[in-house]
Short mmCIF file of C-alpha atoms in Angstrom, two decimals:
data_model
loop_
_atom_site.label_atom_id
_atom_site.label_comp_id
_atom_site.label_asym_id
_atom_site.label_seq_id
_atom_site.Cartn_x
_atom_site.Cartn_y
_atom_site.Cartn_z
CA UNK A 1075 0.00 0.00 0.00
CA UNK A 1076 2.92 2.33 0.97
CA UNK A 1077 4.26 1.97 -2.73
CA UNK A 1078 0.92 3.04 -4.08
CA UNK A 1079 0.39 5.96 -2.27
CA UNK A 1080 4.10 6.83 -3.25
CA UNK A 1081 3.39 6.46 -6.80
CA UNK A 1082 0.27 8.57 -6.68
CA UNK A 1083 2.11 11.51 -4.78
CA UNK A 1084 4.77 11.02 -7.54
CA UNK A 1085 2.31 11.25 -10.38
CA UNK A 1086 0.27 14.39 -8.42
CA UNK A 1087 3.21 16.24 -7.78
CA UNK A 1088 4.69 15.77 -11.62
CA UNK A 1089 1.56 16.64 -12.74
CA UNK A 1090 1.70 20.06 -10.71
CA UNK A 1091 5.10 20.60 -12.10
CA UNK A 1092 3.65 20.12 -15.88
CA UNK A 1093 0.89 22.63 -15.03
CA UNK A 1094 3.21 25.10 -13.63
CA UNK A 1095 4.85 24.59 -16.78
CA UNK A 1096 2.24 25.29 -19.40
CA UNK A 1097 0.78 28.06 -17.53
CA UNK A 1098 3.73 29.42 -18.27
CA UNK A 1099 3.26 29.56 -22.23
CA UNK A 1100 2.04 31.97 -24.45
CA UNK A 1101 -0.88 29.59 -25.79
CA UNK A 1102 -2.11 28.79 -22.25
CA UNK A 1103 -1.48 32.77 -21.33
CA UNK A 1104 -3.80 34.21 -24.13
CA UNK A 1105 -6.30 31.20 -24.54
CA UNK A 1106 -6.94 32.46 -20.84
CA UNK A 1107 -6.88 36.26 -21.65
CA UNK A 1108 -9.98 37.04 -20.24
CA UNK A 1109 -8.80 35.90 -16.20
CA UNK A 1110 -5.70 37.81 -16.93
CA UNK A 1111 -6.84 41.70 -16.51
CA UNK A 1112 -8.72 42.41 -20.08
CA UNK A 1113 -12.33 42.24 -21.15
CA UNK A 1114 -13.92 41.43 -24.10
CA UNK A 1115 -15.37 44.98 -25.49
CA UNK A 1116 -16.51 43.04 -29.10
CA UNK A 1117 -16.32 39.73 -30.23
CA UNK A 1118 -12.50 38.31 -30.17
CA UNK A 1119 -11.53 41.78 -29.01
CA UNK A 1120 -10.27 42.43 -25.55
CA UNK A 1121 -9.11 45.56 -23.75
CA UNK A 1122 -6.71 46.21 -20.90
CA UNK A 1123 -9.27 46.08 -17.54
CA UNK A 1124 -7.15 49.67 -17.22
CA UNK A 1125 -8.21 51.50 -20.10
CA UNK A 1126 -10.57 53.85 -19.95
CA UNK A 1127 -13.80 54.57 -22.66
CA UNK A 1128 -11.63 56.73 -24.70
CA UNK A 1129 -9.59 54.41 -25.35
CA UNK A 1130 -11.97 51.94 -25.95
CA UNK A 1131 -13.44 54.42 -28.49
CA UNK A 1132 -9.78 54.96 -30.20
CA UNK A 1133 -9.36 50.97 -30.58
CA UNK A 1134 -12.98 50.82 -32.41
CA UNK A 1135 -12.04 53.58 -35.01
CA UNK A 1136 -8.74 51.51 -34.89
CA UNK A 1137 -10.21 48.47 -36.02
CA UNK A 1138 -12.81 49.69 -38.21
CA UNK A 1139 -9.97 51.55 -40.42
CA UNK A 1140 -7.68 48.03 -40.32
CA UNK A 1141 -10.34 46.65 -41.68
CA UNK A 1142 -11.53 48.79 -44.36
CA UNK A 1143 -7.86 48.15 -45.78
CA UNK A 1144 -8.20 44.67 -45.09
CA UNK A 1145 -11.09 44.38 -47.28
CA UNK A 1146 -9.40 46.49 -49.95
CA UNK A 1147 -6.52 43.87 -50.20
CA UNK A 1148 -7.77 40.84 -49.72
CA UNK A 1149 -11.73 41.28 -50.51
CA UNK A 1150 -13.18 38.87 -48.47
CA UNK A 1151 -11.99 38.48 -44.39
CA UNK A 1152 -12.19 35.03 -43.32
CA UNK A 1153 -9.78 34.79 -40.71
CA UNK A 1154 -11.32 35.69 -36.74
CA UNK A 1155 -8.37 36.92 -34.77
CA UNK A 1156 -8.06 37.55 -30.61
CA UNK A 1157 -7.08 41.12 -30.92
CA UNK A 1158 -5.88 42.23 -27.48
CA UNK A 1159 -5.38 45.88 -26.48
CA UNK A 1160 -3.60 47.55 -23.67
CA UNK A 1161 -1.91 50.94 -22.86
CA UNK A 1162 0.91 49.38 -21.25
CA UNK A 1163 3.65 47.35 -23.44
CA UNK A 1164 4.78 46.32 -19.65
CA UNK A 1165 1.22 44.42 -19.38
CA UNK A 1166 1.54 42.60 -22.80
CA UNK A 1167 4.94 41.59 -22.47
CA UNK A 1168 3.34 39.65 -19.13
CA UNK A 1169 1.38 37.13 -22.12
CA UNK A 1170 5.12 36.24 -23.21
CA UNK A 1171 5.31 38.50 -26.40
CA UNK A 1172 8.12 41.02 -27.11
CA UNK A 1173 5.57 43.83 -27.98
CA UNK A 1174 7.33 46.97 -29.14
CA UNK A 1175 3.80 48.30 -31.13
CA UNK A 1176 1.82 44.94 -31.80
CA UNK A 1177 2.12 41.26 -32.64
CA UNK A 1178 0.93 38.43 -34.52
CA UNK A 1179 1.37 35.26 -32.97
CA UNK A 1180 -0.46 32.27 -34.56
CA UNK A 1181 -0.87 28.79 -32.98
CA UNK A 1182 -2.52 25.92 -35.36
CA UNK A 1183 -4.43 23.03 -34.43
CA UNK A 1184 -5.98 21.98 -37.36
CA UNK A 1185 -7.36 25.87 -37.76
CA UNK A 1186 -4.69 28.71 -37.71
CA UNK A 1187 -5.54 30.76 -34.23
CA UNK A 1188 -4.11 34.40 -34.72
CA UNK A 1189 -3.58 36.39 -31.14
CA UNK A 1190 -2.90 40.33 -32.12
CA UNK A 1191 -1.53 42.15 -29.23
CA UNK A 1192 -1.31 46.04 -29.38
CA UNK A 1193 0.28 48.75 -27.30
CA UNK A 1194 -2.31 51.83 -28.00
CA UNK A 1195 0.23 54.50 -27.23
CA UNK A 1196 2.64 52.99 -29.84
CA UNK A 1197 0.53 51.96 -32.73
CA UNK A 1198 -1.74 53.13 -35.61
CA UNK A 1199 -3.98 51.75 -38.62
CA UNK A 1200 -0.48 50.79 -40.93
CA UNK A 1201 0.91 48.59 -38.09
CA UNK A 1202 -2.12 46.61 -36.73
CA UNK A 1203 -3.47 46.53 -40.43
CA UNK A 1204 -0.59 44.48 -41.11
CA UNK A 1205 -1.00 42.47 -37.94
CA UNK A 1206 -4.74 41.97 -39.06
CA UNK A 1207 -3.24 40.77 -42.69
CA UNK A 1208 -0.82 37.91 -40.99
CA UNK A 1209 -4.16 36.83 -39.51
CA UNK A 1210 -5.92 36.28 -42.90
CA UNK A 1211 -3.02 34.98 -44.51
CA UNK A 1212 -2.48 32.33 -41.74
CA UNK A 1213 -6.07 32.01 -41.72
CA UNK A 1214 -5.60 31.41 -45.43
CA UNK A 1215 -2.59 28.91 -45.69
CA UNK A 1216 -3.06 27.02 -42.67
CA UNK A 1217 -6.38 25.64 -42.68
CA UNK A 1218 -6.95 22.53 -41.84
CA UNK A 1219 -3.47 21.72 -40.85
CA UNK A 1220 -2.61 20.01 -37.92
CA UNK A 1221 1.76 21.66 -37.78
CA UNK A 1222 2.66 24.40 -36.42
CA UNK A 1223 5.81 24.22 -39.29
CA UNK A 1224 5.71 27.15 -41.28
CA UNK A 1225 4.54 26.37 -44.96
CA UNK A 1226 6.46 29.49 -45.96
CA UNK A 1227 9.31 31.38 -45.13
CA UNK A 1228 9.81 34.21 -43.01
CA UNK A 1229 10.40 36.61 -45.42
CA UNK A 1230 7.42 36.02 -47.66
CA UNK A 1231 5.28 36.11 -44.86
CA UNK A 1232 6.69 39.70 -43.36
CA UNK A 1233 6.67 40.48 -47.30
#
């Protein structure tokens, strides 16, 4: 009986340690944005618990003008991104991104999941229109793929 109930605290406390772990990532950090300090304001979109409704106004006209251009490039917008707004690049960088002005980060499990993170203060329509166009082309070339192997390079992607 002894080495049973060794083997379960064993198991219990390596599963603790794998938890600790994957909290730690930036999947498990912005698949759980909404317990972290922000609040969704739209669907997908989430603002800083911080910010104040002028802000929240600014990130609307924001996103309406990113995706006017959107539209004019790629016609149709399939892609749904998490879009995540704050005031303080401090905050973000908390989620595990290097945010100077905003970021793309895209996880795929069989559908391409884009996270956008923005620092308000230090971006406008050009940058987080092209965040919102790594979306849609991830959107785009991943679907239905199950890697998280890019299927092009770097440089045609940024291009």
């Amino acid at each position: 009986m002894k080495r049973k109930q060794k083997l379960i605290i064993v198991l219990a406390s390596l599963m603790v340690v794998v938890l600790i772990i994957l909290s730690q990532t930036s999947f498990v950090k912005l698949s759980t944005i909404k317990y972290r300090g922000y609040h969704e304001i739209a669907a997908n979109i989430y603002l800083d618990n911080n910010c104040d409704m002028e802000m929240q106004e600014e990130v609307f006209n924001l996103l309406e003008q990113s995706c006017e251009r959107l539209e004019g490039f790629w016609g149709t917008v399939e892609s749904e991104p998490i879009i995540i707004f704050s005031d303080s690049q401090q905050k973000l960088s908390k989620l595990n991104a290097g945010v100077n002005s905003a970021l793309a980060s895209t996880f795929v499990f069989g559908r391409a999941r884009t996270y956008i993170l923005v620092c308000i203060p230090k971006t406008d329509i050009n940058i987080l229109a092209h965040e919102m166009s790594h979306a849609e082309f991830h959107c785009r070339i991943y679907e239905g793929k199950y890697s998280n192997t890019p299927l092009v390079p770097m440089w045609f992607d940024e291009g």
